[in-house]
XYZ file of C-alpha atoms in Angstrom:
522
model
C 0.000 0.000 0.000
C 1.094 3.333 -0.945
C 2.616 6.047 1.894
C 1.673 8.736 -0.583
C -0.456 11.309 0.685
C -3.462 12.138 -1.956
C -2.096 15.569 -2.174
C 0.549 13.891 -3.369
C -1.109 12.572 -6.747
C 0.123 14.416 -9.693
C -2.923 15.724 -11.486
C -2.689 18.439 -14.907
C -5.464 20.452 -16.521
C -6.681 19.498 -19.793
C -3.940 21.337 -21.230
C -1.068 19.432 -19.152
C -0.323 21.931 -16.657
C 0.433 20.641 -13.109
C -2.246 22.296 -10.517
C -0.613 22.286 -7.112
C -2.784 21.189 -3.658
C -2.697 24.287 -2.331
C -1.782 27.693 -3.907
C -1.056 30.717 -1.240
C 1.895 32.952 -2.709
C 0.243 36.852 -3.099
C -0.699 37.938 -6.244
C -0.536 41.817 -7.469
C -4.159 43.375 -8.055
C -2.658 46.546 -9.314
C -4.383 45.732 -12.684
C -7.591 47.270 -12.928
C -10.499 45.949 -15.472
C -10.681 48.591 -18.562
C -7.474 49.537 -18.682
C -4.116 48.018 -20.240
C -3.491 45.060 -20.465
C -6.955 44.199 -19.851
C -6.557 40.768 -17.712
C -9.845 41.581 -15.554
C -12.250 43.286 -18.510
C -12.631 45.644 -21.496
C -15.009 47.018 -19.536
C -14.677 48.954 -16.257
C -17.855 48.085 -14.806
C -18.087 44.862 -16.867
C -21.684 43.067 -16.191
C -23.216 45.322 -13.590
C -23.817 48.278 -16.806
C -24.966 45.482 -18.878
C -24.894 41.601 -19.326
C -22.718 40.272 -22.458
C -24.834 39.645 -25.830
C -26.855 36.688 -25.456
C -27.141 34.732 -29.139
C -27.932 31.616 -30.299
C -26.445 30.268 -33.528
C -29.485 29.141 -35.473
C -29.973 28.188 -39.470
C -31.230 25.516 -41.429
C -33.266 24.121 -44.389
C -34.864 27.177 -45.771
C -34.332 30.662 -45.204
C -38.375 30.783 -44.675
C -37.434 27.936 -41.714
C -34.479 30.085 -40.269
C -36.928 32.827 -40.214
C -38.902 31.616 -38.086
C -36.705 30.128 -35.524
C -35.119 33.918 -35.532
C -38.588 35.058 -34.928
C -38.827 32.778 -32.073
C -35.688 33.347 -30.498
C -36.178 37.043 -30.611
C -39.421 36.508 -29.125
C -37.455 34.558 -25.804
C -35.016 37.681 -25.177
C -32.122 37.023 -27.552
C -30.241 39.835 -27.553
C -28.657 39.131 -30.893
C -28.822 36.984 -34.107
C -26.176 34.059 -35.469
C -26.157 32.623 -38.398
C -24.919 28.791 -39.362
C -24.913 28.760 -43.119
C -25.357 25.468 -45.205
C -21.838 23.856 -46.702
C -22.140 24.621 -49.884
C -22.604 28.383 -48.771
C -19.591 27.600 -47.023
C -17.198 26.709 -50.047
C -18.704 29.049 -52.347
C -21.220 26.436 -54.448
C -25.063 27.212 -55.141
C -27.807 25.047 -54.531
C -28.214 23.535 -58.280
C -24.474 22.488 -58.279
C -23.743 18.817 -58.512
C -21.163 19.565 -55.506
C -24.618 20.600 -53.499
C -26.041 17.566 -53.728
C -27.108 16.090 -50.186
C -25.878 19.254 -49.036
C -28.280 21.845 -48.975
C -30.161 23.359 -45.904
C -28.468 19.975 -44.070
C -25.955 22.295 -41.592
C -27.191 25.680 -42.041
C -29.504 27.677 -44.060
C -29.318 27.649 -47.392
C -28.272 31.233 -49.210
C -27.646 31.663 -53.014
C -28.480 35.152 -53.564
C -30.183 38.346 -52.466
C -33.374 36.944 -52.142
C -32.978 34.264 -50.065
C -31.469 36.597 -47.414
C -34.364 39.470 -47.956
C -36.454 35.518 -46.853
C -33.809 35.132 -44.110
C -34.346 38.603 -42.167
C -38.269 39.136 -43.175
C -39.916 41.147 -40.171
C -36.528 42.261 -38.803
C -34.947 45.419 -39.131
C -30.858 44.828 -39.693
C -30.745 48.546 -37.613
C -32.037 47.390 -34.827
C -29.909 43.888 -34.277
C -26.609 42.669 -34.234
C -26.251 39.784 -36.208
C -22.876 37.301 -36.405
C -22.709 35.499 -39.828
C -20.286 32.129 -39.347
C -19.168 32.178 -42.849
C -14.999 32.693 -43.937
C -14.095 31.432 -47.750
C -17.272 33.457 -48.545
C -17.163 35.799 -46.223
C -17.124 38.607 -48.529
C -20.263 37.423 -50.360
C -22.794 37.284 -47.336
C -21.384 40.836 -46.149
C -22.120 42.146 -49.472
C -25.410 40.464 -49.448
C -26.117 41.984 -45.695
C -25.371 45.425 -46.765
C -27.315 44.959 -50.154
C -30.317 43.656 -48.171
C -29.562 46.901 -44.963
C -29.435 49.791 -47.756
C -33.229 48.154 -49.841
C -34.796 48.523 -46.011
C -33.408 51.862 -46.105
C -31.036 51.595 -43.284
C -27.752 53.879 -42.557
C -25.673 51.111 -43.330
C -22.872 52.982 -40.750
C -25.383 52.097 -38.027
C -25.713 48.909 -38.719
C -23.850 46.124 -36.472
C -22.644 42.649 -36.171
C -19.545 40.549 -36.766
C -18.201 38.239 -39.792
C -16.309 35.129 -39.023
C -13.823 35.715 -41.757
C -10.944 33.915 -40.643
C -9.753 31.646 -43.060
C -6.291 30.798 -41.449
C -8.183 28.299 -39.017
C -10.059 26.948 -42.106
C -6.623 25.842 -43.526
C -5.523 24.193 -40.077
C -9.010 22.688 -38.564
C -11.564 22.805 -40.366
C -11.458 22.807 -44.648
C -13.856 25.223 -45.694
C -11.667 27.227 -47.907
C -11.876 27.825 -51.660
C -9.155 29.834 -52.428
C -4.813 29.869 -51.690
C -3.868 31.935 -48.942
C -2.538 35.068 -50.537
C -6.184 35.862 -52.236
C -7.801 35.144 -48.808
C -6.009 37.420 -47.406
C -6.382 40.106 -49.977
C -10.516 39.680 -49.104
C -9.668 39.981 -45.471
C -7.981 43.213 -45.864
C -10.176 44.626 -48.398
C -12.996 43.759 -45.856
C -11.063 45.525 -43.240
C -10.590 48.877 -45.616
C -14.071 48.863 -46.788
C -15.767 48.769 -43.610
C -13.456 50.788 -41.465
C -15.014 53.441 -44.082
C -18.660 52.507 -44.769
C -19.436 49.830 -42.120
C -17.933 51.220 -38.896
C -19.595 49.578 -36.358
C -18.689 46.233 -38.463
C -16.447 43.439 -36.534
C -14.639 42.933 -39.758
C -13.413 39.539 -38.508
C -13.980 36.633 -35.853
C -11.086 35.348 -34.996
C -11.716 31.770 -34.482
C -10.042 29.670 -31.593
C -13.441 27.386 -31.488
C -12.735 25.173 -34.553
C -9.730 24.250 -33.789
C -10.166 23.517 -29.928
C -13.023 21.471 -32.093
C -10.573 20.180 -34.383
C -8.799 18.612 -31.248
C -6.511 20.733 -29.472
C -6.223 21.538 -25.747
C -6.946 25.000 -24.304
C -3.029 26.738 -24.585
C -3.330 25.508 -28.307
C -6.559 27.200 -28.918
C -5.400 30.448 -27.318
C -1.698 30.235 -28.755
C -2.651 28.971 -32.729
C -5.476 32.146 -32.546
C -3.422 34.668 -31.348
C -1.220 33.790 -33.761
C -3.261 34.001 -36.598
C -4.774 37.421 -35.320
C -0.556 38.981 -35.184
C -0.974 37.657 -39.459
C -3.986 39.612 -40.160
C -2.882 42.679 -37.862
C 0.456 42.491 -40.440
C -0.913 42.247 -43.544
C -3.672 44.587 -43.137
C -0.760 46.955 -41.759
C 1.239 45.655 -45.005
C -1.516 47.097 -46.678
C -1.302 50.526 -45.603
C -4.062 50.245 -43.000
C -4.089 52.229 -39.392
C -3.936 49.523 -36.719
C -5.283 51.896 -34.783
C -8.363 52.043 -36.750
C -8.818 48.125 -37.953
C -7.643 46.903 -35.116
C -10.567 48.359 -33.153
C -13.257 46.266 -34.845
C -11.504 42.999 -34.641
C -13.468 40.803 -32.647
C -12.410 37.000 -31.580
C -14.223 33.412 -31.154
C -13.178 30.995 -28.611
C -14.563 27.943 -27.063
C -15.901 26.870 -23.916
C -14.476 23.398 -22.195
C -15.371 21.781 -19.159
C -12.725 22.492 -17.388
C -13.848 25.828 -15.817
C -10.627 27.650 -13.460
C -8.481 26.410 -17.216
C -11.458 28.153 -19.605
C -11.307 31.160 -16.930
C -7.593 31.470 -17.069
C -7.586 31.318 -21.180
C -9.819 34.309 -21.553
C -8.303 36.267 -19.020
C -4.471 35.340 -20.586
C -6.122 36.257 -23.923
C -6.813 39.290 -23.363
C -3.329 40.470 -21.801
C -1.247 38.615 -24.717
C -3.795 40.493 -27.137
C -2.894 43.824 -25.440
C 0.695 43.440 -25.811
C 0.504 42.414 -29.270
C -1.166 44.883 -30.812
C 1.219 47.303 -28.994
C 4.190 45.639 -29.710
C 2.988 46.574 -33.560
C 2.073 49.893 -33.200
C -1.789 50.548 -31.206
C -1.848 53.225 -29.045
C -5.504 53.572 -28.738
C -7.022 51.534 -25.993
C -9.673 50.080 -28.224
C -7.323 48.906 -30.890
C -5.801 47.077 -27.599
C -8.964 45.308 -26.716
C -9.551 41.886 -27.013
C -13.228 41.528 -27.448
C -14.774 37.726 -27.976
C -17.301 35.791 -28.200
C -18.040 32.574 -26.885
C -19.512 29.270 -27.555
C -19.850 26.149 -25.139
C -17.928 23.116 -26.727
C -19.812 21.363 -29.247
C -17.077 18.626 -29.430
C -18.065 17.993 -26.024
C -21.620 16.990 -26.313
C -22.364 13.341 -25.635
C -25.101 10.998 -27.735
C -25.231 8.919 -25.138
C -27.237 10.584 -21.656
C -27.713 13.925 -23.720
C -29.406 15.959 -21.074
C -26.296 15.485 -19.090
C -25.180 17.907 -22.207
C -27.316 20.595 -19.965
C -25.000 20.224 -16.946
C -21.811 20.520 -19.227
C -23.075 23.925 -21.197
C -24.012 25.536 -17.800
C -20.436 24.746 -16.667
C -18.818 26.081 -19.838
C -21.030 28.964 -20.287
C -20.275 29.921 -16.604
C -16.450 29.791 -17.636
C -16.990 32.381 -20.252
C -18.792 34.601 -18.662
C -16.479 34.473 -15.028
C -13.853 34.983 -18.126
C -15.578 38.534 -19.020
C -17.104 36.901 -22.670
C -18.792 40.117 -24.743
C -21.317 37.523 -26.117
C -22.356 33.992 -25.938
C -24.327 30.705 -27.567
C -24.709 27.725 -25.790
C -25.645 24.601 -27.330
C -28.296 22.627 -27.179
C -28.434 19.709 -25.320
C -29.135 17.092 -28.384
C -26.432 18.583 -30.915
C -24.532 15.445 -30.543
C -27.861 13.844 -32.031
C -29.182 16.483 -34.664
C -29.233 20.250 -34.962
C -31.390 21.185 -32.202
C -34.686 21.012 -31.305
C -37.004 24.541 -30.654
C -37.391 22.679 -26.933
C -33.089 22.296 -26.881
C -32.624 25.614 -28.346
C -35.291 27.276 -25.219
C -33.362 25.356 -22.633
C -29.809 26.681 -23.803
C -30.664 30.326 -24.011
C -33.018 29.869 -20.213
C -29.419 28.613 -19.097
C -27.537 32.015 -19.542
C -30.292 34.100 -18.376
C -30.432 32.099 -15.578
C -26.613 32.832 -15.085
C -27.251 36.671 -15.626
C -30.462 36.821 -13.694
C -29.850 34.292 -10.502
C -26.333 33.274 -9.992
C -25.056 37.056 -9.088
C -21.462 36.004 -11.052
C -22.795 39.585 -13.070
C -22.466 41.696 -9.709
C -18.814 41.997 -9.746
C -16.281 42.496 -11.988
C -14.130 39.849 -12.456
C -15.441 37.668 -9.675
C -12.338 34.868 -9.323
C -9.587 37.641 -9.462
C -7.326 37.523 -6.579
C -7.768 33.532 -6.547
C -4.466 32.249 -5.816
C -4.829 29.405 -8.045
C -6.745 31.495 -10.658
C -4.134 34.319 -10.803
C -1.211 31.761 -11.340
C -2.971 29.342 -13.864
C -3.561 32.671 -15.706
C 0.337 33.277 -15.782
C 1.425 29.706 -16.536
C -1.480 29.319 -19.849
C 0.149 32.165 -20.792
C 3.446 31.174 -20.973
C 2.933 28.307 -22.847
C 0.941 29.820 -25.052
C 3.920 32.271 -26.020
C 6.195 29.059 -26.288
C 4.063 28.101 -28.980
C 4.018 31.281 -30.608
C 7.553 31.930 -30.627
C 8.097 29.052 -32.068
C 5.501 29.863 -34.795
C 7.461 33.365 -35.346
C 10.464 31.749 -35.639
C 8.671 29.682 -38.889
C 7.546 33.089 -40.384
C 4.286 33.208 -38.744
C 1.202 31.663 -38.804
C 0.849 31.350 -42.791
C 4.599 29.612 -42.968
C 3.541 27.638 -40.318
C 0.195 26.241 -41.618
C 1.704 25.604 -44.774
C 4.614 23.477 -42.943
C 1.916 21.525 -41.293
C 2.980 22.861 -37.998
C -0.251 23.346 -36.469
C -2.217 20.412 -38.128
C 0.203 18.454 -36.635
C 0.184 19.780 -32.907
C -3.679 19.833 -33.516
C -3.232 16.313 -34.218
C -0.964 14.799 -31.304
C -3.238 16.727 -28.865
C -6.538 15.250 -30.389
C -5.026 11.692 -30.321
C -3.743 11.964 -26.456
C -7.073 13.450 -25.404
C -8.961 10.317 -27.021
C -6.150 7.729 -25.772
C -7.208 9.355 -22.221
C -11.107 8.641 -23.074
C -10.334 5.149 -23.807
C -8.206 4.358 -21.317
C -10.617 5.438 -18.314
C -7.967 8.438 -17.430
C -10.357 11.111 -18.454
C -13.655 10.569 -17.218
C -16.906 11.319 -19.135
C -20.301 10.883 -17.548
C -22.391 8.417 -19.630
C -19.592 7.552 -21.732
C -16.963 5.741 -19.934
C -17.993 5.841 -16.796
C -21.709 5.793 -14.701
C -22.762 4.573 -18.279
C -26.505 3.218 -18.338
C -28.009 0.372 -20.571
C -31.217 2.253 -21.174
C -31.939 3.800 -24.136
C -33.184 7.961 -24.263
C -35.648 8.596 -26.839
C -34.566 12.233 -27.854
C -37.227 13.962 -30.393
C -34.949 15.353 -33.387
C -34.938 18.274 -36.302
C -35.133 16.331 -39.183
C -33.905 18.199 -42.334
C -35.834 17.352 -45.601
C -33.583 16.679 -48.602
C -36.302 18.296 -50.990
C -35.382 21.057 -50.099
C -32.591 21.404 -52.869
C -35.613 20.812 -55.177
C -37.088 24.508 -54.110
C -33.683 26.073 -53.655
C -33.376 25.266 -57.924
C -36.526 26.467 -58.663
C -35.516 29.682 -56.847
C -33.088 30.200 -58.784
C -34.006 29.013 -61.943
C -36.916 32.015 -61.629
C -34.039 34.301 -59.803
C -31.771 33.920 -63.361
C -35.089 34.314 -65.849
C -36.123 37.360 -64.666
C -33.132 39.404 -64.015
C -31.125 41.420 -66.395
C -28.460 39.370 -67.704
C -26.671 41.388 -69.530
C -26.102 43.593 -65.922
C -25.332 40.429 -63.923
C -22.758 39.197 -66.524
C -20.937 42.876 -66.655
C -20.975 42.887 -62.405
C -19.043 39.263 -63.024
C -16.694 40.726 -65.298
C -16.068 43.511 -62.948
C -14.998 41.398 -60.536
C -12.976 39.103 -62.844
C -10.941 42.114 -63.683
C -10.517 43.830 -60.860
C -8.847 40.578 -58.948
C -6.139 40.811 -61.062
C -5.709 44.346 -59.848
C -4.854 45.774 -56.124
C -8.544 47.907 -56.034
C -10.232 46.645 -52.900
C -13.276 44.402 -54.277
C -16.280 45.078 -51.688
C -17.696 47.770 -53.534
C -17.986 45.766 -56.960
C -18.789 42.783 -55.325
C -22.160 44.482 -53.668
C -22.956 45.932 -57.042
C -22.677 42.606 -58.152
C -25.177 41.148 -55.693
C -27.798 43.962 -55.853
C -27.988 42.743 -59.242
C -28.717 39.503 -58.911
C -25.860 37.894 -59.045
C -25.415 34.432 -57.131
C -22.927 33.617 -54.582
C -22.162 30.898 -56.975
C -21.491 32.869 -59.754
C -19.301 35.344 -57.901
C -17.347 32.422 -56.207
C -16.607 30.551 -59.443
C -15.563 33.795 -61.335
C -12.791 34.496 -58.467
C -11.890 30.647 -58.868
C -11.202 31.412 -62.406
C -8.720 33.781 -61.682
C -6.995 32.843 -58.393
C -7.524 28.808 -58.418
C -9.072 26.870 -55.381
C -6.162 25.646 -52.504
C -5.754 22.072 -52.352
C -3.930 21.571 -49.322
């Protein structure tokens, strides 16, 4: 029999780092929240002005079915709209091409041109929400088509708010949805960062995505290191471009995920948000707001269980806690039958109830930055930071985050991590409830959202009707705009919206930039 004491018992967080028995060495509280570097808020007063943006991410089938479930959610007290779009909106294909096929409406909502998304937002004035659009290769597209669809309901389109994902660096390490090589993509990133630093100012120009690849498989220090580090290669070329950081930088926005592992989730946000401060300095911001790490937040869909779902509940109230004791600007948390389906109206109710709840009962929103001064908190804060810079030295020292996608640096690390976290699963040394452990022979019958495949079938016939009765000699002159202007350095936005206010498909447009830049491969 063992002498060891069980304080004794070596135990790591998700990420690997060793958490001590006891923590009791001072910490400095000299830091105040809303000021540099930011560890305890953007915000002085954080939740006791106001409680972060609560969305849900919502889309599928139809844009007449998204509709509605916006209607609905609006109806509950969302504060805010987001968007899941369909694959083949994803990569750039519309609904009547062969790559479509089993595709459409299956993962998001289905968009191929300005009328779908005048279907989309019926009854809702673009003025009066904030809407987030998960969407990168074609980004560009669906921000046209937003703008199109804000300035025919006769909005100020500089009033108008919300936040693009845009980030296709992540796409080329997690998660695939890219169309086109890197330098292009990030030619539409700037561009999009120009454009609406002049007409779209209260635009988040980009969503800097840590979510899909803590999805994709890494731990928490490779979510926060790989993001950061693909936020330092936008902040450069945009500055490459001639751009003032102090301007841009002030409407980037960033996406991270929530674990279960709540002091580790806590002490990734708040390390964000001081690594993001000195970056952006370190390249030139001197404005406070171009400083600011601002993020949203969404529980971990990779962690959602088939079997037991509604022990899914427990695990989003624990994540979505994590953000907001993090200081989170918005959040979505997931339904508890995602693992199963896209989620139910009833799944969908329960997952927004559980962040007003949060906001409205737990009093976490009556303080700002409730865990600071947490021995243990404080100094997990400092040591996910430091190996988060280890990784991103070592990703400077490759060239940066482009050089080191394209070495395979990050897929790789992605990789190992995923593996190791699955080896743990199997071999009973990380437990999950109703999976490997406290497992149960009985069998949940969970209602789900089925997804009808005819609606492809009606998505044609759109357009089909969408391509008789516009001009076509105006559409095909708005695609040879665009053709000719990639070859050139003139920022695309405005020729791409002219495009889509006539009638132009994102298909079209897509295919018409593939001719001229090529699609990646990998």
């Amino acid at each position: 029999m063992s002498d060891k004491k069980p304080t004794d018992k070596k135990i790591t967080t998700d990420a690997g780092i060793e958490i001590k028995a006891l923590y009791n060495t001072p910490v400095p509280m000299a830091e105040k929240p809303g000021q540099f570097p930011f560890t305890r808020g953007v915000h002085a007063a954080m939740y006791r002005d106001r409680p972060w943006t609560m969305r849900q991410y919502a889309g599928f089938s139809t844009a007449e079915e998204s509709n509605k479930r916006y209607h609905f959610l609006l109806s509950q007290g969302v504060m805010g709209l987001s968007v899941a779009f369909d694959l083949p909106t994803q990569i750039g294909y519309d609904s009547d091409h062969a790559m479509a096929e089993g595709e459409v409406g299956k993962v998001g909502v289905a968009i191929d041109s300005l009328e779908d998304m005048e279907i989309l937002f019926k009854g809702i004035n673009l003025q009066d929400v904030s809407t987030s659009m998960t969407i990168n290769a074609t980004g560009f597209i669906l921000l046209a088509l937003y703008i199109a669809l804000a300035k025919k309901q006769g909005a100020d389109v500089k009033k108008i708010s919300g936040t693009i994902q845009n980030d296709i660096l992540k796409e080329y390490a997690a998660r695939g949805t890219y169309i086109y090589p890197p330098a292009p993509s990030m030619r539409l990133i700037t561009d999009i960062f120009e454009y609406c630093s002049k007409e779209v100012p209260k635009w988040n120009t980009i969503s800097i995505s840590g979510y899909h690849i803590r999805e994709a498989g890494s731990n928490a220090v490779q979510e926060l290191a790989f993001t950061l580090a693909n936020g330092k290669a936008y902040l450069k070329a945009a500055i490459e471009k001639g751009l003032d950081i102090n301007v841009f930088a002030q409407r980037l926005s960033f996406f991270f995920n929530a674990h279960n592992n709540l002091f580790e989730e806590v002490a990734k946000f708040r390390a964000a948000r001081r690594m993001w401060a000195h970056i952006t300095k370190e390249l030139g911001a001197t404005d406070p707001k171009a400083q600011m790490l601002r993020f949203h937040t969404q529980t971990g869909g990779s962690t959602l269980t088939a079997p037991q779902p509604k022990n899914n509940i427990v695990r989003v109230t624990l994540q979505a806690l994590s953000a907001v004791l993090g200081g989170t600007q918005s959040l979505h948390t997931n339904g508890y039958d995602e693992a199963l389906s896209l989620p139910t109206e009833e799944a969908a109710t329960i997952a927004l109830r559980t962040q007003q709840v949060i906001a409205y009962e737990s009093g976490v929103t009556e303080t700002v930055d409730p865990l600071a001064g947490s021995f243990y908190v404080e100094s997990l804060t400092n040591e996910v930071e430091a190996a988060a810079w280890k990784l991103i030295e070592k990703i400077d020292a490759m060239g940066g985050a482009v050089k080191a996608i394209e070495q395979n640096f990050v897929q790789d690390e992605i990789a190992r991590s995923s593996y190791a976290y699955s080896q743990a699963i199997e071999n009973g040394e990380k437990i999950i409830v109703g999976v490997n452990k406290f497992t149960s022979n009985e069998k949940e019958k969970t209602p789900l959202l089925k997804i009808n495949d005819s609606i492809r079938t009606g998505q044609i016939e759109k357009l089909k009707k969408l391509r008789e009765k516009r001009d076509a000699a105006k559409a095909a002159q708005c695609l040879e705009t665009i053709k000719q202007k990639a070859g050139t350095t003139e920022n695309l936005m405005p020729f791409v919206i002219d495009a889509v206010e006539n009638l132009c498909t994102l298909g079209e447009i897509s295919d018409t930039l593939r001719g001229v830049w090529g699609e990646y491969r990998g």
